Amino acid sequence: MTLAAWLCAAGAIVLWASFATLVSHAPDVPPMLLTGLALCLGSATCLHRVRDWRVPPRTLAFGVACLFVYNAGLIMAFRLAPIAEANLINYLWPLILVLLGTTVWRGVDCAAKLAGALLGFGGCLIAITSGTGTLTFNAAHATHLAGYGMALLAAIVWAVYSLGARWLPPFSSWAVGGFCLGAGLLAIASHFLFEPRYALTGNDMAWVLAIGLGPLGISFVLWDRAMRLGNAAQIGILGYSTPVLSMLCLALAGKVTGRDWSPIFVACTLIVAGVALASVGPVLWRRTVRQG
């Protein structure tokens, strides 16, 4: 894989690692309003190539729908469930990306992917249950489950979107600006239809601007370039540095204090091990067989 692909993927991942922390600084902004404003601001990072926003209707619909569902779902997950657990579940997307991005499903490949998926699921379960392995159903937990579901939906949608450039007619990476604008306008319309009106403060706008220009702006362009230039499975492995960096950002910002961190780190370790096994396991096996 080229150096440019690695650098683009790394840049996007560093920006995404800050996403949960930045969102936590604007807790009172309604999810749809926050999503819409941030995405519209994010589209401004591509305005200098606005001519490249012209894409076929099918491509536009795919990009807008994926960015809207992913970002709105993830921000809602952060509001409905503990942010650390929701964050980890969202970062199942590299494993899903590895599974979707590989066409060979036989022998060692199949076994490695199934084992990786089970490890990832185990990490997800530990994150949800805080290490107990059991689910207690009450009103509060039902709300958390809705948040976990939104986080998982976001993970699936992002994996599908990441591979979309390979399924659609060729288009410029800068067309992502049009996707952001369309998804942002859709989210703002949803805010006026379904959420109570909210007057943004200067502090709110500062955090929304940071979210829009970084995690919901130039990061999408970097990621699109990485997926075009690189290998989806290898980038998926790199993607699992994101939950580690994201959890560190949350900890440094003091957003998850007063809790036992051991289940979170165990969950993160299992998820990282799962995607590594699914991606690297078959390669190492073949190399061992050839050398033997």
PDB file of C-alpha atoms in Angstrom:
ATOM      1  CA  MET A   1       0.000   0.000   0.000  1.00  0.00           C
ATOM      2  CA  THR A   2       1.313   3.470  -0.851  1.00  0.00           C
ATOM      3  CA  LEU A   3       2.614   5.986   1.666  1.00  0.00           C
ATOM      4  CA  ALA A   4      -0.074   8.450   0.544  1.00  0.00           C
ATOM      5  CA  ALA A   5      -2.803   5.954   1.438  1.00  0.00           C
ATOM      6  CA  TRP A   6      -1.309   5.392   4.907  1.00  0.00           C
ATOM      7  CA  LEU A   7      -0.952   9.127   5.544  1.00  0.00           C
ATOM      8  CA  CYS A   8      -4.520   9.889   4.422  1.00  0.00           C
ATOM      9  CA  ALA A   9      -5.951   7.089   6.571  1.00  0.00           C
ATOM     10  CA  ALA A  10      -3.864   8.144   9.581  1.00  0.00           C
ATOM     11  CA  GLY A  11      -4.961  11.774   9.226  1.00  0.00           C
ATOM     12  CA  ALA A  12      -8.642  10.803   9.141  1.00  0.00           C
ATOM     13  CA  ILE A  13      -8.242   8.482  12.133  1.00  0.00           C
ATOM     14  CA  VAL A  14      -6.539  11.136  14.266  1.00  0.00           C
ATOM     15  CA  LEU A  15      -9.396  13.551  13.546  1.00  0.00           C
ATOM     16  CA  TRP A  16     -12.058  10.923  14.291  1.00  0.00           C
ATOM     17  CA  ALA A  17     -10.362  10.071  17.581  1.00  0.00           C
ATOM     18  CA  SER A  18     -11.330  13.547  18.777  1.00  0.00           C
ATOM     19  CA  PHE A  19     -14.982  13.238  17.692  1.00  0.00           C
ATOM     20  CA  ALA A  20     -16.541  11.782  20.853  1.00  0.00           C
ATOM     21  CA  THR A  21     -14.660  14.254  23.044  1.00  0.00           C
ATOM     22  CA  LEU A  22     -15.694  17.248  20.940  1.00  0.00           C
ATOM     23  CA  VAL A  23     -19.350  16.135  20.932  1.00  0.00           C
ATOM     24  CA  SER A  24     -19.252  15.740  24.721  1.00  0.00           C
ATOM     25  CA  HIS A  25     -18.431  19.461  25.026  1.00  0.00           C
ATOM     26  CA  ALA A  26     -21.773  20.404  23.431  1.00  0.00           C
ATOM     27  CA  PRO A  27     -24.158  18.184  25.436  1.00  0.00           C
ATOM     28  CA  ASP A  28     -27.210  20.435  25.170  1.00  0.00           C
ATOM     29  CA  VAL A  29     -27.275  20.860  21.378  1.00  0.00           C
ATOM     30  CA  PRO A  30     -29.989  18.580  19.887  1.00  0.00           C
ATOM     31  CA  PRO A  31     -28.431  15.685  17.918  1.00  0.00           C
ATOM     32  CA  MET A  32     -29.946  16.556  14.540  1.00  0.00           C
ATOM     33  CA  LEU A  33     -29.063  20.233  14.863  1.00  0.00           C
ATOM     34  CA  LEU A  34     -25.486  19.396  15.854  1.00  0.00           C
ATOM     35  CA  THR A  35     -25.187  16.910  12.976  1.00  0.00           C
ATOM     36  CA  GLY A  36     -26.640  19.321  10.439  1.00  0.00           C
ATOM     37  CA  LEU A  37     -24.584  22.367  11.359  1.00  0.00           C
ATOM     38  CA  ALA A  38     -21.338  20.382  11.641  1.00  0.00           C
ATOM     39  CA  LEU A  39     -21.829  18.678   8.268  1.00  0.00           C
ATOM     40  CA  CYS A  40     -22.691  21.952   6.525  1.00  0.00           C
ATOM     41  CA  LEU A  41     -19.561  23.517   7.996  1.00  0.00           C
ATOM     42  CA  GLY A  42     -17.596  20.429   6.967  1.00  0.00           C
ATOM     43  CA  SER A  43     -18.660  20.881   3.362  1.00  0.00           C
ATOM     44  CA  ALA A  44     -16.859  24.245   3.367  1.00  0.00           C
ATOM     45  CA  THR A  45     -13.520  22.392   3.430  1.00  0.00           C
ATOM     46  CA  CYS A  46     -14.265  21.269  -0.146  1.00  0.00           C
ATOM     47  CA  LEU A  47     -15.681  24.533  -1.526  1.00  0.00           C
ATOM     48  CA  HIS A  48     -12.530  25.305  -3.518  1.00  0.00           C
ATOM     49  CA  ARG A  49     -13.354  22.232  -5.648  1.00  0.00           C
ATOM     50  CA  VAL A  50     -17.102  22.786  -5.868  1.00  0.00           C
ATOM     51  CA  ARG A  51     -17.153  21.810  -9.549  1.00  0.00           C
ATOM     52  CA  ASP A  52     -16.223  18.284  -8.505  1.00  0.00           C
ATOM     53  CA  TRP A  53     -19.441  18.045  -6.498  1.00  0.00           C
ATOM     54  CA  ARG A  54     -21.363  17.229  -9.695  1.00  0.00           C
ATOM     55  CA  VAL A  55     -21.993  13.485  -9.541  1.00  0.00           C
ATOM     56  CA  PRO A  56     -24.732  11.142 -10.834  1.00  0.00           C
ATOM     57  CA  PRO A  57     -27.972  11.212  -8.782  1.00  0.00           C
ATOM     58  CA  ARG A  58     -27.408   7.648  -7.541  1.00  0.00           C
ATOM     59  CA  THR A  59     -23.952   8.531  -6.234  1.00  0.00           C
ATOM     60  CA  LEU A  60     -25.255  11.691  -4.551  1.00  0.00           C
ATOM     61  CA  ALA A  61     -28.126   9.811  -2.907  1.00  0.00           C
ATOM     62  CA  PHE A  62     -25.756   7.117  -1.625  1.00  0.00           C
ATOM     63  CA  GLY A  63     -23.272   9.608  -0.169  1.00  0.00           C
ATOM     64  CA  VAL A  64     -25.896  11.860   1.422  1.00  0.00           C
ATOM     65  CA  ALA A  65     -27.853   8.977   2.931  1.00  0.00           C
ATOM     66  CA  CYS A  66     -24.777   7.269   4.378  1.00  0.00           C
ATOM     67  CA  LEU A  67     -23.320  10.427   5.933  1.00  0.00           C
ATOM     68  CA  PHE A  68     -26.696  11.440   7.357  1.00  0.00           C
ATOM     69  CA  VAL A  69     -27.474   8.050   8.930  1.00  0.00           C
ATOM     70  CA  TYR A  70     -23.925   7.519  10.192  1.00  0.00           C
ATOM     71  CA  ASN A  71     -23.409  10.891  11.860  1.00  0.00           C
ATOM     72  CA  ALA A  72     -26.942  11.346  13.193  1.00  0.00           C
ATOM     73  CA  GLY A  73     -26.954   7.778  14.508  1.00  0.00           C
ATOM     74  CA  LEU A  74     -23.600   8.145  16.216  1.00  0.00           C
ATOM     75  CA  ILE A  75     -24.414  11.436  17.911  1.00  0.00           C
ATOM     76  CA  MET A  76     -27.737  10.000  19.090  1.00  0.00           C
ATOM     77  CA  ALA A  77     -25.853   6.969  20.430  1.00  0.00           C
ATOM     78  CA  PHE A  78     -23.627   9.293  22.473  1.00  0.00           C
ATOM     79  CA  ARG A  79     -26.756  10.858  23.977  1.00  0.00           C
ATOM     80  CA  LEU A  80     -28.663   7.606  24.668  1.00  0.00           C
ATOM     81  CA  ALA A  81     -25.867   5.418  26.051  1.00  0.00           C
ATOM     82  CA  PRO A  82     -22.646   5.845  28.054  1.00  0.00           C
ATOM     83  CA  ILE A  83     -20.284   7.523  25.640  1.00  0.00           C
ATOM     84  CA  ALA A  84     -17.371   5.124  26.202  1.00  0.00           C
ATOM     85  CA  GLU A  85     -19.409   1.982  25.426  1.00  0.00           C
ATOM     86  CA  ALA A  86     -21.201   3.557  22.452  1.00  0.00           C
ATOM     87  CA  ASN A  87     -17.859   4.744  21.128  1.00  0.00           C
ATOM     88  CA  LEU A  88     -16.384   1.243  21.269  1.00  0.00           C
ATOM     89  CA  ILE A  89     -19.387  -0.353  19.565  1.00  0.00           C
ATOM     90  CA  ASN A  90     -19.164   2.191  16.761  1.00  0.00           C
ATOM     91  CA  TYR A  91     -15.564   1.131  16.236  1.00  0.00           C
ATOM     92  CA  LEU A  92     -16.666  -2.311  15.148  1.00  0.00           C
ATOM     93  CA  TRP A  93     -16.678  -0.722  11.670  1.00  0.00           C
ATOM     94  CA  PRO A  94     -13.095  -1.729  10.827  1.00  0.00           C
ATOM     95  CA  LEU A  95     -13.994  -5.382  11.465  1.00  0.00           C
ATOM     96  CA  ILE A  96     -17.120  -5.045   9.319  1.00  0.00           C
ATOM     97  CA  LEU A  97     -14.998  -3.308   6.683  1.00  0.00           C
ATOM     98  CA  VAL A  98     -12.528  -6.199   6.683  1.00  0.00           C
ATOM     99  CA  LEU A  99     -15.352  -8.718   6.315  1.00  0.00           C
ATOM    100  CA  LEU A 100     -17.032  -6.823   3.484  1.00  0.00           C
ATOM    101  CA  GLY A 101     -13.805  -5.872   1.738  1.00  0.00           C
ATOM    102  CA  THR A 102     -12.563  -9.429   1.254  1.00  0.00           C
ATOM    103  CA  THR A 103     -14.066 -11.687  -1.390  1.00  0.00           C
ATOM    104  CA  VAL A 104     -12.241 -14.920  -0.537  1.00  0.00           C
ATOM    105  CA  TRP A 105     -14.281 -16.957   1.931  1.00  0.00           C
ATOM    106  CA  ARG A 106     -12.758 -20.411   2.215  1.00  0.00           C
ATOM    107  CA  GLY A 107     -10.326 -22.365   4.333  1.00  0.00           C
ATOM    108  CA  VAL A 108      -8.063 -20.308   6.558  1.00  0.00           C
ATOM    109  CA  ASP A 109      -9.618 -17.032   5.356  1.00  0.00           C
ATOM    110  CA  CYS A 110     -13.082 -18.052   6.491  1.00  0.00           C
ATOM    111  CA  ALA A 111     -11.863 -19.433   9.825  1.00  0.00           C
ATOM    112  CA  ALA A 112      -9.809 -16.311  10.578  1.00  0.00           C
ATOM    113  CA  LYS A 113     -12.690 -13.988   9.757  1.00  0.00           C
ATOM    114  CA  LEU A 114     -15.180 -15.934  11.850  1.00  0.00           C
ATOM    115  CA  ALA A 115     -12.740 -16.038  14.786  1.00  0.00           C
ATOM    116  CA  GLY A 116     -12.079 -12.316  14.410  1.00  0.00           C
ATOM    117  CA  ALA A 117     -15.801 -11.586  14.315  1.00  0.00           C
ATOM    118  CA  LEU A 118     -16.336 -13.604  17.505  1.00  0.00           C
ATOM    119  CA  LEU A 119     -13.526 -11.739  19.298  1.00  0.00           C
ATOM    120  CA  GLY A 120     -14.995  -8.424  18.168  1.00  0.00           C
ATOM    121  CA  PHE A 121     -18.447  -9.470  19.347  1.00  0.00           C
ATOM    122  CA  GLY A 122     -16.987 -10.531  22.691  1.00  0.00           C
ATOM    123  CA  GLY A 123     -15.425  -7.096  23.100  1.00  0.00           C
ATOM    124  CA  CYS A 124     -18.728  -5.476  22.200  1.00  0.00           C
ATOM    125  CA  LEU A 125     -20.551  -7.598  24.806  1.00  0.00           C
ATOM    126  CA  ILE A 126     -18.040  -6.695  27.525  1.00  0.00           C
ATOM    127  CA  ALA A 127     -18.410  -3.005  26.666  1.00  0.00           C
ATOM    128  CA  ILE A 128     -22.207  -3.174  26.882  1.00  0.00           C
ATOM    129  CA  THR A 129     -22.327  -5.178  30.112  1.00  0.00           C
ATOM    130  CA  SER A 130     -19.348  -3.400  31.759  1.00  0.00           C
ATOM    131  CA  GLY A 131     -17.613  -6.743  32.167  1.00  0.00           C
ATOM    132  CA  THR A 132     -20.423  -8.606  33.974  1.00  0.00           C
ATOM    133  CA  GLY A 133     -21.539 -10.585  30.926  1.00  0.00           C
ATOM    134  CA  THR A 134     -25.189 -10.169  31.926  1.00  0.00           C
ATOM    135  CA  LEU A 135     -27.848  -7.712  30.830  1.00  0.00           C
ATOM    136  CA  THR A 136     -30.219  -6.174  33.384  1.00  0.00           C
ATOM    137  CA  PHE A 137     -33.358  -4.837  31.781  1.00  0.00           C
ATOM    138  CA  ASN A 138     -34.811  -1.692  33.276  1.00  0.00           C
ATOM    139  CA  ALA A 139     -35.926   1.666  31.968  1.00  0.00           C
ATOM    140  CA  ALA A 140     -32.436   3.149  31.994  1.00  0.00           C
ATOM    141  CA  HIS A 141     -30.873   0.107  30.361  1.00  0.00           C
ATOM    142  CA  ALA A 142     -33.542   0.055  27.661  1.00  0.00           C
ATOM    143  CA  THR A 143     -32.447   3.577  26.739  1.00  0.00           C
ATOM    144  CA  HIS A 144     -28.839   2.425  26.685  1.00  0.00           C
ATOM    145  CA  LEU A 145     -29.746  -0.470  24.388  1.00  0.00           C
ATOM    146  CA  ALA A 146     -31.263   1.999  21.941  1.00  0.00           C
ATOM    147  CA  GLY A 147     -27.985   3.909  22.036  1.00  0.00           C
ATOM    148  CA  TYR A 148     -25.964   0.737  21.504  1.00  0.00           C
ATOM    149  CA  GLY A 149     -28.188  -0.119  18.552  1.00  0.00           C
ATOM    150  CA  MET A 150     -27.622   3.303  17.003  1.00  0.00           C
ATOM    151  CA  ALA A 151     -23.858   2.890  17.457  1.00  0.00           C
ATOM    152  CA  LEU A 152     -23.940  -0.506  15.728  1.00  0.00           C
ATOM    153  CA  LEU A 153     -26.064   0.902  12.894  1.00  0.00           C
ATOM    154  CA  ALA A 154     -23.516   3.689  12.464  1.00  0.00           C
ATOM    155  CA  ALA A 155     -20.698   1.126  12.293  1.00  0.00           C
ATOM    156  CA  ILE A 156     -22.442  -0.884   9.566  1.00  0.00           C
ATOM    157  CA  VAL A 157     -23.304   2.204   7.532  1.00  0.00           C
ATOM    158  CA  TRP A 158     -19.751   3.552   7.701  1.00  0.00           C
ATOM    159  CA  ALA A 159     -18.273   0.245   6.526  1.00  0.00           C
ATOM    160  CA  VAL A 160     -20.671   0.191   3.581  1.00  0.00           C
ATOM    161  CA  TYR A 161     -19.925   3.832   2.753  1.00  0.00           C
ATOM    162  CA  SER A 162     -16.172   3.220   2.902  1.00  0.00           C
ATOM    163  CA  LEU A 163     -16.471   0.622   0.142  1.00  0.00           C
ATOM    164  CA  GLY A 164     -19.012   2.620  -1.851  1.00  0.00           C
ATOM    165  CA  ALA A 165     -16.438   4.288  -4.113  1.00  0.00           C
ATOM    166  CA  ARG A 166     -15.642   0.827  -5.486  1.00  0.00           C
ATOM    167  CA  TRP A 167     -19.263   0.078  -6.320  1.00  0.00           C
ATOM    168  CA  LEU A 168     -20.240   3.420  -7.865  1.00  0.00           C
ATOM    169  CA  PRO A 169     -19.174   5.212 -11.061  1.00  0.00           C
ATOM    170  CA  PRO A 170     -15.865   7.100 -10.586  1.00  0.00           C
ATOM    171  CA  PHE A 171     -16.126  10.462  -8.810  1.00  0.00           C
ATOM    172  CA  SER A 172     -13.734  12.943  -7.223  1.00  0.00           C
ATOM    173  CA  SER A 173     -12.887  12.714  -3.521  1.00  0.00           C
ATOM    174  CA  TRP A 174     -13.858  16.397  -3.295  1.00  0.00           C
ATOM    175  CA  ALA A 175     -17.452  15.405  -4.108  1.00  0.00           C
ATOM    176  CA  VAL A 176     -17.636  14.463  -0.421  1.00  0.00           C
ATOM    177  CA  GLY A 177     -18.295  18.176   0.173  1.00  0.00           C
ATOM    178  CA  GLY A 178     -21.593  17.805  -1.671  1.00  0.00           C
ATOM    179  CA  PHE A 179     -22.427  14.710   0.366  1.00  0.00           C
ATOM    180  CA  CYS A 180     -21.761  16.633   3.587  1.00  0.00           C
ATOM    181  CA  LEU A 181     -23.895  19.573   2.516  1.00  0.00           C
ATOM    182  CA  GLY A 182     -26.804  17.368   1.455  1.00  0.00           C
ATOM    183  CA  ALA A 183     -26.652  15.306   4.649  1.00  0.00           C
ATOM    184  CA  GLY A 184     -26.321  18.465   6.739  1.00  0.00           C
ATOM    185  CA  LEU A 185     -29.388  20.095   5.193  1.00  0.00           C
ATOM    186  CA  LEU A 186     -31.341  16.867   5.690  1.00  0.00           C
ATOM    187  CA  ALA A 187     -30.335  16.812   9.362  1.00  0.00           C
ATOM    188  CA  ILE A 188     -31.300  20.469   9.864  1.00  0.00           C
ATOM    189  CA  ALA A 189     -34.702  19.770   8.282  1.00  0.00           C
ATOM    190  CA  SER A 190     -35.099  16.812  10.668  1.00  0.00           C
ATOM    191  CA  HIS A 191     -34.279  19.106  13.573  1.00  0.00           C
ATOM    192  CA  PHE A 192     -37.092  21.505  12.673  1.00  0.00           C
ATOM    193  CA  LEU A 193     -39.506  18.599  12.213  1.00  0.00           C
ATOM    194  CA  PHE A 194     -38.702  16.454  15.256  1.00  0.00           C
ATOM    195  CA  GLU A 195     -36.635  18.343  17.831  1.00  0.00           C
ATOM    196  CA  PRO A 196     -37.409  21.283  20.120  1.00  0.00           C
ATOM    197  CA  ARG A 197     -35.958  24.633  19.061  1.00  0.00           C
ATOM    198  CA  TYR A 198     -32.598  25.440  20.583  1.00  0.00           C
ATOM    199  CA  ALA A 199     -30.678  28.722  20.720  1.00  0.00           C
ATOM    200  CA  LEU A 200     -26.964  28.098  20.229  1.00  0.00           C
ATOM    201  CA  THR A 201     -24.520  29.831  22.551  1.00  0.00           C
ATOM    202  CA  GLY A 202     -21.122  31.108  21.482  1.00  0.00           C
ATOM    203  CA  ASN A 203     -19.510  28.140  23.251  1.00  0.00           C
ATOM    204  CA  ASP A 204     -21.787  25.718  21.371  1.00  0.00           C
ATOM    205  CA  MET A 205     -20.852  27.276  18.033  1.00  0.00           C
ATOM    206  CA  ALA A 206     -17.137  27.001  18.799  1.00  0.00           C
ATOM    207  CA  TRP A 207     -17.420  23.256  19.397  1.00  0.00           C
ATOM    208  CA  VAL A 208     -19.719  22.730  16.394  1.00  0.00           C
ATOM    209  CA  LEU A 209     -17.170  24.565  14.228  1.00  0.00           C
ATOM    210  CA  ALA A 210     -14.364  22.323  15.507  1.00  0.00           C
ATOM    211  CA  ILE A 211     -16.445  19.210  14.802  1.00  0.00           C
ATOM    212  CA  GLY A 212     -17.413  20.402  11.335  1.00  0.00           C
ATOM    213  CA  LEU A 213     -13.976  21.388  10.095  1.00  0.00           C
ATOM    214  CA  GLY A 214     -12.217  18.315  11.514  1.00  0.00           C
ATOM    215  CA  PRO A 215     -14.033  15.022  12.223  1.00  0.00           C
ATOM    216  CA  LEU A 216     -16.979  15.847   9.917  1.00  0.00           C
ATOM    217  CA  GLY A 217     -15.053  17.788   7.282  1.00  0.00           C
ATOM    218  CA  ILE A 218     -11.608  17.232   5.839  1.00  0.00           C
ATOM    219  CA  SER A 219     -11.425  13.785   7.483  1.00  0.00           C
ATOM    220  CA  PHE A 220     -13.976  12.442   4.972  1.00  0.00           C
ATOM    221  CA  VAL A 221     -11.841  13.591   2.041  1.00  0.00           C
ATOM    222  CA  LEU A 222      -8.752  11.995   3.576  1.00  0.00           C
ATOM    223  CA  TRP A 223     -10.621   8.744   4.177  1.00  0.00           C
ATOM    224  CA  ASP A 224     -12.016   8.639   0.653  1.00  0.00           C
ATOM    225  CA  ARG A 225      -8.504   9.075  -0.764  1.00  0.00           C
ATOM    226  CA  ALA A 226      -7.164   6.348   1.517  1.00  0.00           C
ATOM    227  CA  MET A 227      -9.846   3.882   0.416  1.00  0.00           C
ATOM    228  CA  ARG A 228      -9.131   4.609  -3.245  1.00  0.00           C
ATOM    229  CA  LEU A 229      -5.356   4.349  -2.949  1.00  0.00           C
ATOM    230  CA  GLY A 230      -5.020   1.569  -0.374  1.00  0.00           C
ATOM    231  CA  ASN A 231      -6.159  -1.887   0.647  1.00  0.00           C
ATOM    232  CA  ALA A 232      -9.457  -1.975   2.576  1.00  0.00           C
ATOM    233  CA  ALA A 233      -8.389  -4.819   4.872  1.00  0.00           C
ATOM    234  CA  GLN A 234      -5.070  -3.181   5.767  1.00  0.00           C
ATOM    235  CA  ILE A 235      -6.726   0.169   6.382  1.00  0.00           C
ATOM    236  CA  GLY A 236      -9.256  -1.646   8.560  1.00  0.00           C
ATOM    237  CA  ILE A 237      -6.414  -2.776  10.797  1.00  0.00           C
ATOM    238  CA  LEU A 238      -5.126   0.783  11.095  1.00  0.00           C
ATOM    239  CA  GLY A 239      -8.678   1.875  11.883  1.00  0.00           C
ATOM    240  CA  TYR A 240      -8.560  -0.004  15.150  1.00  0.00           C
ATOM    241  CA  SER A 241      -6.106   2.473  16.558  1.00  0.00           C
ATOM    242  CA  THR A 242      -9.078   4.865  16.574  1.00  0.00           C
ATOM    243  CA  PRO A 243     -10.902   3.478  19.649  1.00  0.00           C
ATOM    244  CA  VAL A 244      -7.671   3.484  21.640  1.00  0.00           C
ATOM    245  CA  LEU A 245      -6.899   7.094  20.698  1.00  0.00           C
ATOM    246  CA  SER A 246     -10.522   8.096  21.210  1.00  0.00           C
ATOM    247  CA  MET A 247     -10.678   6.590  24.692  1.00  0.00           C
ATOM    248  CA  LEU A 248      -7.443   8.376  25.585  1.00  0.00           C
ATOM    249  CA  CYS A 249      -8.929  11.674  24.395  1.00  0.00           C
ATOM    250  CA  LEU A 250     -12.033  11.111  26.538  1.00  0.00           C
ATOM    251  CA  ALA A 251      -9.906  10.259  29.554  1.00  0.00           C
ATOM    252  CA  LEU A 252      -7.644  13.293  29.125  1.00  0.00           C
ATOM    253  CA  ALA A 253     -10.721  15.512  28.774  1.00  0.00           C
ATOM    254  CA  GLY A 254     -12.152  14.077  32.017  1.00  0.00           C
ATOM    255  CA  LYS A 255     -15.316  12.807  30.313  1.00  0.00           C
ATOM    256  CA  VAL A 256     -15.331   9.299  31.760  1.00  0.00           C
ATOM    257  CA  THR A 257     -14.137   9.742  35.341  1.00  0.00           C
ATOM    258  CA  GLY A 258     -15.205   7.757  38.388  1.00  0.00           C
ATOM    259  CA  ARG A 259     -15.588   4.379  36.698  1.00  0.00           C
ATOM    260  CA  ASP A 260     -13.763   1.075  36.381  1.00  0.00           C
ATOM    261  CA  TRP A 261     -11.759   1.254  33.184  1.00  0.00           C
ATOM    262  CA  SER A 262     -10.641  -2.378  33.121  1.00  0.00           C
ATOM    263  CA  PRO A 263     -13.683  -3.737  31.190  1.00  0.00           C
ATOM    264  CA  ILE A 264     -13.298  -0.947  28.626  1.00  0.00           C
ATOM    265  CA  PHE A 265      -9.653  -1.767  27.994  1.00  0.00           C
ATOM    266  CA  VAL A 266     -10.422  -5.509  27.855  1.00  0.00           C
ATOM    267  CA  ALA A 267     -13.184  -4.811  25.323  1.00  0.00           C
ATOM    268  CA  CYS A 268     -10.900  -2.603  23.268  1.00  0.00           C
ATOM    269  CA  THR A 269      -8.172  -5.275  23.296  1.00  0.00           C
ATOM    270  CA  LEU A 270     -10.574  -7.978  22.109  1.00  0.00           C
ATOM    271  CA  ILE A 271     -11.927  -5.819  19.307  1.00  0.00           C
ATOM    272  CA  VAL A 272      -8.438  -4.881  18.112  1.00  0.00           C
ATOM    273  CA  ALA A 273      -7.368  -8.539  18.290  1.00  0.00           C
ATOM    274  CA  GLY A 274     -10.451  -9.544  16.313  1.00  0.00           C
ATOM    275  CA  VAL A 275      -9.800  -7.258  13.388  1.00  0.00           C
ATOM    276  CA  ALA A 276      -6.076  -8.085  13.417  1.00  0.00           C
ATOM    277  CA  LEU A 277      -6.824 -11.814  13.294  1.00  0.00           C
ATOM    278  CA  ALA A 278      -9.360 -11.381  10.499  1.00  0.00           C
ATOM    279  CA  SER A 279      -6.966  -9.253   8.459  1.00  0.00           C
ATOM    280  CA  VAL A 280      -3.462 -10.566   9.157  1.00  0.00           C
ATOM    281  CA  GLY A 281      -4.128 -14.161  10.196  1.00  0.00           C
ATOM    282  CA  PRO A 282      -4.570 -15.615   6.689  1.00  0.00           C
ATOM    283  CA  VAL A 283      -1.531 -13.716   5.374  1.00  0.00           C
ATOM    284  CA  LEU A 284       0.739 -14.998   8.152  1.00  0.00           C
ATOM    285  CA  TRP A 285      -0.580 -18.532   7.669  1.00  0.00           C
ATOM    286  CA  ARG A 286       0.190 -18.561   3.950  1.00  0.00           C
ATOM    287  CA  ARG A 287       3.648 -17.113   4.586  1.00  0.00           C
ATOM    288  CA  THR A 288       4.351 -19.810   7.174  1.00  0.00           C
ATOM    289  CA  VAL A 289       3.198 -22.565   4.804  1.00  0.00           C
ATOM    290  CA  ARG A 290       5.379 -21.238   1.957  1.00  0.00           C
ATOM    291  CA  GLN A 291       8.431 -20.998   4.204  1.00  0.00           C
ATOM    292  CA  GLY A 292       7.781 -24.478   5.619  1.00  0.00           C
TER     293      GLY A 292
END
